[in-house]
XYZ file of C-alpha atoms in Angstrom:
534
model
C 71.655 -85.667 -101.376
C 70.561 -89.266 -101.922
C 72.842 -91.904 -101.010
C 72.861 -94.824 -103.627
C 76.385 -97.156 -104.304
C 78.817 -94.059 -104.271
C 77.785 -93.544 -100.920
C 81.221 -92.969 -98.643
C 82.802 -95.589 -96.636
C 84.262 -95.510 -93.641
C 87.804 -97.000 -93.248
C 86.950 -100.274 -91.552
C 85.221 -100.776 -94.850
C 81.409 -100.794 -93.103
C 78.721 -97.827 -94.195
C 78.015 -94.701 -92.383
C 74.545 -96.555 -92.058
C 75.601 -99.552 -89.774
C 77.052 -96.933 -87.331
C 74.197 -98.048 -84.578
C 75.693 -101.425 -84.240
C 73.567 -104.613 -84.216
C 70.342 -102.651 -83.878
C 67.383 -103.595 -86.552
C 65.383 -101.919 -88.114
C 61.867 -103.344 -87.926
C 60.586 -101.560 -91.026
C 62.342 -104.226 -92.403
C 60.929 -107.257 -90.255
C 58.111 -109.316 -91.740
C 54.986 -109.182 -89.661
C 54.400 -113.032 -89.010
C 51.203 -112.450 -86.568
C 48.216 -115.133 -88.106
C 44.784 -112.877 -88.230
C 41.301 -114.729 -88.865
C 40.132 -113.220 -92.036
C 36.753 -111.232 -91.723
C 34.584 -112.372 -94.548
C 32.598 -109.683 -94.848
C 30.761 -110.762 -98.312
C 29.608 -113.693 -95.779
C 28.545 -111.144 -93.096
C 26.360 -109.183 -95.608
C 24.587 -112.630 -96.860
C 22.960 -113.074 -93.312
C 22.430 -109.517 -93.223
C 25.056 -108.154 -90.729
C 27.297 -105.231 -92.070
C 25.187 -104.089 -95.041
C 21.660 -101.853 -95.428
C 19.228 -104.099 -95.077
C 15.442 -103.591 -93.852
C 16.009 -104.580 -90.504
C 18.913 -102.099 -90.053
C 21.507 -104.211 -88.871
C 24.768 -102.031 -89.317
C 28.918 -103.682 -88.770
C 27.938 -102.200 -84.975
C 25.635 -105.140 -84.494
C 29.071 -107.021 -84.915
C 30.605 -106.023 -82.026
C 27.597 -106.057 -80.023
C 27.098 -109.863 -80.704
C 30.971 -110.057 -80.147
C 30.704 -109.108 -76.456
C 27.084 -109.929 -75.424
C 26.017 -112.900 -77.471
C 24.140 -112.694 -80.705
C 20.765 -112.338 -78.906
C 21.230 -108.795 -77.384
C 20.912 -106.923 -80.161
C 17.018 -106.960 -78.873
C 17.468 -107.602 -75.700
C 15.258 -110.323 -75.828
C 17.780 -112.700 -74.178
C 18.022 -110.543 -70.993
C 14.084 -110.180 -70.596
C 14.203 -114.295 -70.749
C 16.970 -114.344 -68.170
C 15.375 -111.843 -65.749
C 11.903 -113.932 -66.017
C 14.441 -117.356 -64.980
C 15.587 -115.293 -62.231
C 12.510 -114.387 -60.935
C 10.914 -117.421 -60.944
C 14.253 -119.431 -59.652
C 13.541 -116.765 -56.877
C 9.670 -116.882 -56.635
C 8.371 -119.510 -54.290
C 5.800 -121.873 -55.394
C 3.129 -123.459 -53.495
C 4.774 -126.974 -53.786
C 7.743 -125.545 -52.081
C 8.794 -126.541 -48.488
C 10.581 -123.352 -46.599
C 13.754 -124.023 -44.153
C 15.407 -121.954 -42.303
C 18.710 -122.846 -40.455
C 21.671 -121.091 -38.712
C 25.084 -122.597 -39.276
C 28.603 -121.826 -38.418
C 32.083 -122.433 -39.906
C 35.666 -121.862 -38.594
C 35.450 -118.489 -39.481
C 32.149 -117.748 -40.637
C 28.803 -117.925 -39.252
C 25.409 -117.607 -41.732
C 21.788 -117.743 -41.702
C 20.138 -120.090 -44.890
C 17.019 -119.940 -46.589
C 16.632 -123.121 -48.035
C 13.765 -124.142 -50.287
C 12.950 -127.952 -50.926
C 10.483 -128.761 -53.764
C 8.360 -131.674 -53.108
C 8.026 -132.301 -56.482
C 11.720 -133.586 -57.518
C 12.393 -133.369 -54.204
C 15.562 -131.147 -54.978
C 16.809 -128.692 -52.226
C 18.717 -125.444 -52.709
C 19.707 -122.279 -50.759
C 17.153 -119.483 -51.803
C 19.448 -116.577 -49.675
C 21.820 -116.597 -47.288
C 22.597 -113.515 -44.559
C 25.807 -113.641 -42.710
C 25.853 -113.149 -39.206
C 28.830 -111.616 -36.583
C 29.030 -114.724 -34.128
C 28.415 -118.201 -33.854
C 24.349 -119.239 -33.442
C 23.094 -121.299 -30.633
C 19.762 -121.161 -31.423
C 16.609 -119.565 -33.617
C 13.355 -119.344 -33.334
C 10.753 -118.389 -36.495
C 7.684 -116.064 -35.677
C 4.961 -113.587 -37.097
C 5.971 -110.177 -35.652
C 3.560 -107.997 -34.825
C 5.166 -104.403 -35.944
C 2.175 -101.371 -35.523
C -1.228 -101.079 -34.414
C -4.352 -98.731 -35.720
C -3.597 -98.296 -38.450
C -6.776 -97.771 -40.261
C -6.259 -98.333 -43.621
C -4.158 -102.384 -43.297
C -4.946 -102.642 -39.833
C -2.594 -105.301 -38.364
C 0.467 -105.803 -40.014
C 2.745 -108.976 -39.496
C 5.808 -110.070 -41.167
C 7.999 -113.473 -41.762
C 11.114 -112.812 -39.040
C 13.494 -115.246 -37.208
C 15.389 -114.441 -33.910
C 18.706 -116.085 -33.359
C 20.385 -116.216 -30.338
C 24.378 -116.563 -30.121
C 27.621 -115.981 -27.630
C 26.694 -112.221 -27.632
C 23.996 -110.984 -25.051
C 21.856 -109.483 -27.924
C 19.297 -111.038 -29.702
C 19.102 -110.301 -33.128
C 15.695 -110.085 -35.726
C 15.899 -110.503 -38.763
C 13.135 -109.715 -41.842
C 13.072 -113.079 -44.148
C 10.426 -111.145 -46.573
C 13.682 -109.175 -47.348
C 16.753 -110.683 -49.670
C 20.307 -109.269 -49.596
C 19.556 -107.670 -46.170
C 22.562 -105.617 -44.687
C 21.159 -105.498 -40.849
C 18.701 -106.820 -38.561
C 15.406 -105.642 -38.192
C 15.480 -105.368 -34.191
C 17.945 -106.099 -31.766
C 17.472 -107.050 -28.517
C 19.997 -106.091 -25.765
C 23.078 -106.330 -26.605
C 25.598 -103.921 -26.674
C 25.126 -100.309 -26.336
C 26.064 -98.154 -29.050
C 24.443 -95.376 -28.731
C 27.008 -93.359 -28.021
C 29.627 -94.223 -30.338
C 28.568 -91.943 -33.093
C 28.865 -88.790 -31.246
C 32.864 -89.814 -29.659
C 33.210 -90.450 -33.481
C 32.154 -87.101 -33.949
C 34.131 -85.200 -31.486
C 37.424 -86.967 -32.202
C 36.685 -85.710 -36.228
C 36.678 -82.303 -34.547
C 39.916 -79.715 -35.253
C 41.664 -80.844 -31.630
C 39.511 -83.688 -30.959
C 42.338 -86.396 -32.324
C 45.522 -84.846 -30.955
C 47.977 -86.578 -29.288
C 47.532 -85.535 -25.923
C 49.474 -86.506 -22.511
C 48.277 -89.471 -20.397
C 45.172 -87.838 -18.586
C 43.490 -88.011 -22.299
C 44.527 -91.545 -23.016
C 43.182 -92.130 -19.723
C 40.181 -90.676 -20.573
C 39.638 -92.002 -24.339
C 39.615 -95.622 -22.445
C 37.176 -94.695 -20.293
C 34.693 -93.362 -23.209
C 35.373 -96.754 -24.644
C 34.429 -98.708 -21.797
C 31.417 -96.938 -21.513
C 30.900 -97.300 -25.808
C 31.242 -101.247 -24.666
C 28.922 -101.472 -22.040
C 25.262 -103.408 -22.453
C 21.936 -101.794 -22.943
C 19.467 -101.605 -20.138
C 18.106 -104.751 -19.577
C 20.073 -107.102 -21.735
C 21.355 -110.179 -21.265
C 24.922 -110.510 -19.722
C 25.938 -113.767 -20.992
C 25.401 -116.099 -24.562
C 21.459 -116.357 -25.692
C 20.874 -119.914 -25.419
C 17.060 -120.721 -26.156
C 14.129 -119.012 -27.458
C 10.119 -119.116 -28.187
C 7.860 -116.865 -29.889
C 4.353 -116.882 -27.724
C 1.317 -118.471 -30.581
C -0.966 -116.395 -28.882
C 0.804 -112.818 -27.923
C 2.456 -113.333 -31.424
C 4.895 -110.264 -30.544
C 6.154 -111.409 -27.316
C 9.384 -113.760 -27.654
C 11.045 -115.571 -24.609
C 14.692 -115.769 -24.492
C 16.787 -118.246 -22.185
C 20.639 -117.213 -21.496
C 23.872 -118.676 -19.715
C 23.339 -115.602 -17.028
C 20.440 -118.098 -15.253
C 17.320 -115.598 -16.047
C 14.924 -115.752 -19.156
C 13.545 -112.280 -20.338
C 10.048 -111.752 -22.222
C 10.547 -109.121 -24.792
C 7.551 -107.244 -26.225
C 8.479 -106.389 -29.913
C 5.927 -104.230 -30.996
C 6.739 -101.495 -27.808
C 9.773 -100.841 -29.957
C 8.273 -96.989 -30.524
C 12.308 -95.500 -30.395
C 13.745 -98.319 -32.015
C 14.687 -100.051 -28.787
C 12.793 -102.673 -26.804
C 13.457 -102.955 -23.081
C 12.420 -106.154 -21.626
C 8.964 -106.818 -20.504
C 9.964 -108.910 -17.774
C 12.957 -110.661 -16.266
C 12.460 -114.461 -14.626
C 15.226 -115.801 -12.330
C 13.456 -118.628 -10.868
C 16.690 -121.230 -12.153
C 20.127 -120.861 -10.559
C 21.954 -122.488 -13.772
C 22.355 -121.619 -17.494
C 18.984 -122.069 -18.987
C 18.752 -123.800 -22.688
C 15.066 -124.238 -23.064
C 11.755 -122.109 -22.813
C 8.752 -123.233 -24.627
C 5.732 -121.407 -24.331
C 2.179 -123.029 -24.291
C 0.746 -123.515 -27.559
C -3.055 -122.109 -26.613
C -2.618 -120.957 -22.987
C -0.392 -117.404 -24.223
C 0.802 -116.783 -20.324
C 1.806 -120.275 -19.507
C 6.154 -120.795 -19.761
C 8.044 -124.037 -20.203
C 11.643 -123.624 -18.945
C 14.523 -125.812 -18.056
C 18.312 -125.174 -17.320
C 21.237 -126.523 -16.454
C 20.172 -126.714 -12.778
C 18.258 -129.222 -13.578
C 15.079 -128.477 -13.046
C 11.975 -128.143 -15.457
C 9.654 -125.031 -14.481
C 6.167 -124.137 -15.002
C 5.671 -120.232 -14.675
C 3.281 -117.684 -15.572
C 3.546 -114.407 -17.550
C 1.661 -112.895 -15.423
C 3.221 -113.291 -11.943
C 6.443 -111.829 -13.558
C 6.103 -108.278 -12.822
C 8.248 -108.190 -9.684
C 11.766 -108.265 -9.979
C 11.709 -111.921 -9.042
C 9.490 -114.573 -9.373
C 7.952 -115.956 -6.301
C 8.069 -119.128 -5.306
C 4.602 -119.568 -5.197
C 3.950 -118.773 -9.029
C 6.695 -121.824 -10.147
C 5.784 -125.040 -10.877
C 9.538 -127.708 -10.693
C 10.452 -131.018 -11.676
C 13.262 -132.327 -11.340
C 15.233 -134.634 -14.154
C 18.031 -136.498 -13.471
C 20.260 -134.824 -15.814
C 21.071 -131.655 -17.771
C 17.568 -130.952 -20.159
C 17.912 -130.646 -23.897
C 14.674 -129.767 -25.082
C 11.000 -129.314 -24.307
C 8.091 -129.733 -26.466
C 4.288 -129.307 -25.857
C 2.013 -131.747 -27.252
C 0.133 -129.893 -29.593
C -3.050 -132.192 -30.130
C -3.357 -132.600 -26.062
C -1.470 -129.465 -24.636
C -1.849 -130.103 -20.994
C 1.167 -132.957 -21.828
C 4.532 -130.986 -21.238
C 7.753 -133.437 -23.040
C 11.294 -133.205 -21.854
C 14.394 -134.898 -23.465
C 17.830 -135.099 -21.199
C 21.371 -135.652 -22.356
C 21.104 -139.283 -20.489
C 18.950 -140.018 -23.680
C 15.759 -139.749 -21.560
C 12.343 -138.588 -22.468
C 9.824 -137.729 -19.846
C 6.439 -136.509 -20.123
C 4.511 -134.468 -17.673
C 0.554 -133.505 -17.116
C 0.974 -130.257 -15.940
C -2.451 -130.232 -14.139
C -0.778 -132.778 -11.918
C 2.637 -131.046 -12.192
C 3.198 -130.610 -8.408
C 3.484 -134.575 -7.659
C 6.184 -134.344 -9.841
C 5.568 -137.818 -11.275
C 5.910 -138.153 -14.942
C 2.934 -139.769 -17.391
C 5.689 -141.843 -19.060
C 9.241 -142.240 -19.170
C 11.696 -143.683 -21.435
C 15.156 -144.050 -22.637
C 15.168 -142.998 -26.562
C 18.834 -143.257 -27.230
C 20.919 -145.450 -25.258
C 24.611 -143.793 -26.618
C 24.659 -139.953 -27.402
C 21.478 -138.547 -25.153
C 18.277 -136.578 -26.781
C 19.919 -133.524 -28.546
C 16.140 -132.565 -29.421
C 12.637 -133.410 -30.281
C 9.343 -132.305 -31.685
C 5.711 -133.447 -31.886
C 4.401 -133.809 -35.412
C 2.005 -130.507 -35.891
C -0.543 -132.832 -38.274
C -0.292 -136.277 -36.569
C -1.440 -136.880 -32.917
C 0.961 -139.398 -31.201
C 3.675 -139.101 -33.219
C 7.155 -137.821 -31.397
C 10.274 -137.325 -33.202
C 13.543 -137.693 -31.559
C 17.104 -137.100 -32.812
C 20.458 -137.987 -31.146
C 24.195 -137.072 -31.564
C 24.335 -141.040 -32.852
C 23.346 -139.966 -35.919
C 20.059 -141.454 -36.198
C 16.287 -140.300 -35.796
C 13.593 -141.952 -33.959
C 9.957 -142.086 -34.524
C 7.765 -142.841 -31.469
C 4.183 -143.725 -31.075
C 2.695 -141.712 -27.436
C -0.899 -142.245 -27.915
C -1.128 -145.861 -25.959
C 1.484 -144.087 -23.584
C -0.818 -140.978 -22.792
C -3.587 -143.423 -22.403
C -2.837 -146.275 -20.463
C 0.983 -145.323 -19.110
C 2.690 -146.954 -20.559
C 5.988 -146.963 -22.771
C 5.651 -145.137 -26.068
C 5.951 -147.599 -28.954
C 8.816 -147.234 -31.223
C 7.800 -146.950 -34.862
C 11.328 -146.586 -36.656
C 14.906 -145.216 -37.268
C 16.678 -143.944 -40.020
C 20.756 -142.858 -40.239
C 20.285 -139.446 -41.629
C 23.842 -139.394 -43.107
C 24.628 -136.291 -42.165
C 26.719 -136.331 -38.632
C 25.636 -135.558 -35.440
C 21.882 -134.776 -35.285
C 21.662 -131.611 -33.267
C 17.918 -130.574 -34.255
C 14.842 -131.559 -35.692
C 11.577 -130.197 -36.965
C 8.181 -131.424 -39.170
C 7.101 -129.205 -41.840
C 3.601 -127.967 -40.894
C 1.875 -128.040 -44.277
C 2.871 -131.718 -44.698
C 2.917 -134.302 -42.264
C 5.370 -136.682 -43.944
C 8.088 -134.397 -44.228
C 11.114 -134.413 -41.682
C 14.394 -132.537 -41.728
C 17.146 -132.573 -39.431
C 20.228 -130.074 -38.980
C 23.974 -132.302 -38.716
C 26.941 -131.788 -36.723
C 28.509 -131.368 -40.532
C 27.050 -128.436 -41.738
C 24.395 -130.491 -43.675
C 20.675 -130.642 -43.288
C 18.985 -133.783 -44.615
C 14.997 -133.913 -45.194
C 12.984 -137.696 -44.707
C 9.927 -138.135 -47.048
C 8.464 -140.673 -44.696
C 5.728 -141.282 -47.097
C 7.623 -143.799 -48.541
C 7.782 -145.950 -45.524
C 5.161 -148.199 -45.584
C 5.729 -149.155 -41.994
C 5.226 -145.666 -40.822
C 2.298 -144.814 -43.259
C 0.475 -147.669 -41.810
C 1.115 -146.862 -38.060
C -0.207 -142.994 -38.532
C -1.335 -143.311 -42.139
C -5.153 -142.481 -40.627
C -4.138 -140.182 -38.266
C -4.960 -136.601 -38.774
C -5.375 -133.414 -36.441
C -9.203 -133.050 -37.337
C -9.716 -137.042 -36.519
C -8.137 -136.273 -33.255
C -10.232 -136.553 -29.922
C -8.577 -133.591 -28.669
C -9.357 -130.803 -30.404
C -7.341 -128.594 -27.602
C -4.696 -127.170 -30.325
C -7.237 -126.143 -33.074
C -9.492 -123.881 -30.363
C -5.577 -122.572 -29.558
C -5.530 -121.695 -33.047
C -9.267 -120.278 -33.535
C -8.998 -118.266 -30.354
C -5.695 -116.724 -31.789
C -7.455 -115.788 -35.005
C -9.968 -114.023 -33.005
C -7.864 -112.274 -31.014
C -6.082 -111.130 -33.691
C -9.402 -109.743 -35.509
C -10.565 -107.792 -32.413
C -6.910 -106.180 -31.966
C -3.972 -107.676 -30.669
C -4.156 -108.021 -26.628
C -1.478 -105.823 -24.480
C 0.916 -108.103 -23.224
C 1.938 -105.144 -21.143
C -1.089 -104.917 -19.066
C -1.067 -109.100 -18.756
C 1.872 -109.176 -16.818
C 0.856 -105.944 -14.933
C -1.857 -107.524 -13.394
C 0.974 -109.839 -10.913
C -0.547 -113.295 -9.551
C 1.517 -115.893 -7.337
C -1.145 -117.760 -8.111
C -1.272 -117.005 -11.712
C 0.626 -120.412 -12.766
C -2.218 -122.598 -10.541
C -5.173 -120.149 -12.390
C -3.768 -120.901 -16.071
C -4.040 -124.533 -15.330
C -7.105 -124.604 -13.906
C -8.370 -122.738 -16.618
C -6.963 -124.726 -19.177
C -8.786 -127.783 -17.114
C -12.456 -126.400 -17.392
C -11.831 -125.930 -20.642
C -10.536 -129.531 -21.336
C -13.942 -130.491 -19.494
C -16.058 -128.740 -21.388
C -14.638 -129.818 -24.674
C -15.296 -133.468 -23.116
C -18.882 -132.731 -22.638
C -19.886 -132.048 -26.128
C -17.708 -134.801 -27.125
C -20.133 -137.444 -25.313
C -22.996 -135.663 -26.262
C -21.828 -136.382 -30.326
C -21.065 -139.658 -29.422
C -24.619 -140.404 -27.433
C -26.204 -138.646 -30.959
C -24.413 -141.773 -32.934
């Protein structure tokens, strides 16, 4: 029955219709929503949404809709994967740096690339890291022997040291990596897989009375414990041996430094080598020789620089005999090796003092030279530049970096000759390195998180000073046989540092350094026999 104007009413005199109350019905309700027309005559005219010859279809629309109009042949993501790959690719005008920096909350390892030319610097990858670094140290590792086919096989690794007794390795060849290559020491976890295991098994987890809580702590003490032979305090300092590339020195706040041989690490763990504890403080710096691959630089908190030798170390404790001591008048820094005249051993002090040693006279005790570098702050570190005999760098918790001038010092002993400062901008300077491919560039690592980098090519001053400088113009040519006589080595096998230290010497440290001074003589000998040619 269809209800038109005889419809019946209801006595109030509203329709049967209205009995829902004030409810609408939105049938009835315009739609005022604004749409963007699709013009699809205009679509067809640039050949999207018809049947053209290249086959675009109305698909192609939403594929330009949520990709971009260049997907449809994926050319746009082959040109973005090239970008990537070259953003990531690093070119031979690119300067590699590698720092460790921590945060509040976070601590990270950087791989920053610098290119020279626009002299723009970015962070190629980054790897976080579980506590706070105190120091790093970048090597070639060697990681197998005979193999037939490659033969020796190095890598591109850094060690850091931090509060925790292990050292960690990491691969840089690798981005994105999740863990370190190689840990040494640290804490042992050997275990924890297998309690893991048994506590997933049916009975393993219950609740049980005190005797199993009792026990369950005592499994987790053990789960805690340290491996065999690590460090039991904070890694402060280490060096990677030139020669013995796989050997790696490590300083620590438990007053011993440990030699760890990296390539014995047949099980995946690495025991170490050899444990020194010839200093009765925290020791911060170890430095090993640049061409004598036995010879150890150490200093600590005990103040006291040491001389020791690789090879005495296979006792439980060093003897007296095989250690070489200075003493500096206050806590040590850093120590760097001259690398164009290597019998000249450099310490900096927190007094801002910088002393330098000949370690074939190292018993006196007397230094070649000594010097105050920066008056407020101390020495926070310093380096020798790799391509420029005489020239020392020096950097201070003032702020400011200091080039000095040692080759009238070595020679006539005398004061090293300051050559300039700069105000690095970037806080407290807390380290310093020269780039070994390019002997003008500097970088330093501030107190706020920053690292700055010092073309010092465009300092005329400085140019002119060390402008004709170079290591092959050099009249010690000590560091370059270093380098030849690691290239050998490396061609004939690499040597067992194993069977080094084996061989125990008191007298090893007095041997190296007579060795190293028949070979300083000889080199002297040919040189006045060129010079007699002229």
């Amino acid at each position: 029955m269809s209800m038109g104007d005889d419809a019946p009413r209801r006595h109030d005199g509203r329709d049967s219709d209205d009995e829902s109350g004030d409810d609408d019905d939105l049938a009835d309700v315009p739609d005022t929503r604004e749409f963007t027309p699709l013009d699809v005559e205009g679509l067809r005219s640039v050949g999207i949404g018809g049947t053209l010859p290249d086959g675009l279809t109305m698909k192609d629309l939403e594929n330009m809709t949520s990709n971009g109009a260049g997907d449809i042949d994926g050319s746009d993501e082959d040109e973005e994967d090239e970008e990537d790959l070259r953003d990531v690719e690093i070119q031979q005008t690119d300067a590699v740096l590698v720092l460790a920096k921590a945060e509040e909350d976070y601590a990270s390892l950087e791989v920053n690339v610098y290119d020279t030319t626009s002299s723009s610097l970015y962070v190629h990858h980054d790897i976080p890291l579980p506590s706070f670094p105190l120091c790093l140290a970048l090597g070639s590792v060697v990681r197998s022997y005979g193999d037939e086919n490659s033969g020796t096989k190095t890598g591109n690794y850094v060690a850091i040291g931090s509060f925790e007794p292990g050292i960690e390795i990491w691969n840089l060849d690798v981005m994105n990596a999740l863990e370190p290559t190689l840990v040494l020491g640290g804490s042992d976890t050997s275990g924890a897989e297998e309690e893991w295991m048994r506590m997933q098994m049916p009975g393993g987890s219950a609740v049980g009375g005190p005797s199993k809580k009792k026990n369950k702590r005592k499994n987790q003490q053990q789960n805690d414990g340290l491996r065999e032979g690590s460090h039991t305090d904070a890694v402060m300092s280490l060096s990677w041996n030139s020669v013995h590339r796989q050997v790696l020195a490590s300083g620590s706040a438990d007053c011993t430094v440990k030699l760890w041989d990296v390539a014995s690490a047949g099980d995946g763990y690495v025991r170490p080598s050899a444990t020194l504890s010839h200093h009765s403080d925290k020791v911060n710096c170890v430095s090993w020789h640049p061409s004598e691959g036995t010879l150890l630089a150490t200093a600590g908190y005990d103040r006291r620089v040491c001389l020791v030798d690789a090879r005495s170390a296979s006792s439980s404790s060093t003897s007296e005999k095989s250690v070489k001591r200075a003493k500096v008048a206050s806590d040590p820094e850093a120590l760097a090796w001259d690398p164009h005249c290597s019998q000249y051993l450099t310490a900096a002090t927190e007094d801002g003092t910088v002393q330098c040693w000949d370690v074939r006279k190292f018993d006196s005790g007397a230094p070649v030279w000594s010097f105050v570098a920066h008056e407020f702050g101390g020495v926070s570190d310093l380096t020798y530049n790799p391509s420029v005999p005489g020239m020392l760098v020096t950097v201070s918790v003032d702020k400011t970096v200091a080039l000095w001038d040692t080759a009238s010092a070595t020679k006539d002993g005398g004061r090293p000759h300051q050559c300039g400062s700069k105000d690095m901008n970037v806080g407290r300077l807390h380290s310093v390195s020269v780039y070994p491919d390019s002997k003008w560039l500097l970088s330093c690592g501030g107190g706020g998180n920053e690292v700055a980098i010092w073309d010092m090519e465009s300092e005329e001053a400085v140019v002119r000073r060390f402008g004709d400088r170079s290591a092959e113009a050099s009249g010690d040519d000590v560091a370059a046989a270093g380098v030849e006589e690691s290239a050998t080595a490396a061609d004939a096998g690499e040597p067992n540092f194993e069977e080094d230290m084996a061989r125990g010497d008191d007298g090893a440290t007095a041997k190296a350094i007579e060795s190293m001074n028949k070979s300083k003589k000889k080199k002297g000998k040919k040189k006045k026999k060129k010079a007699h040619k002229k």
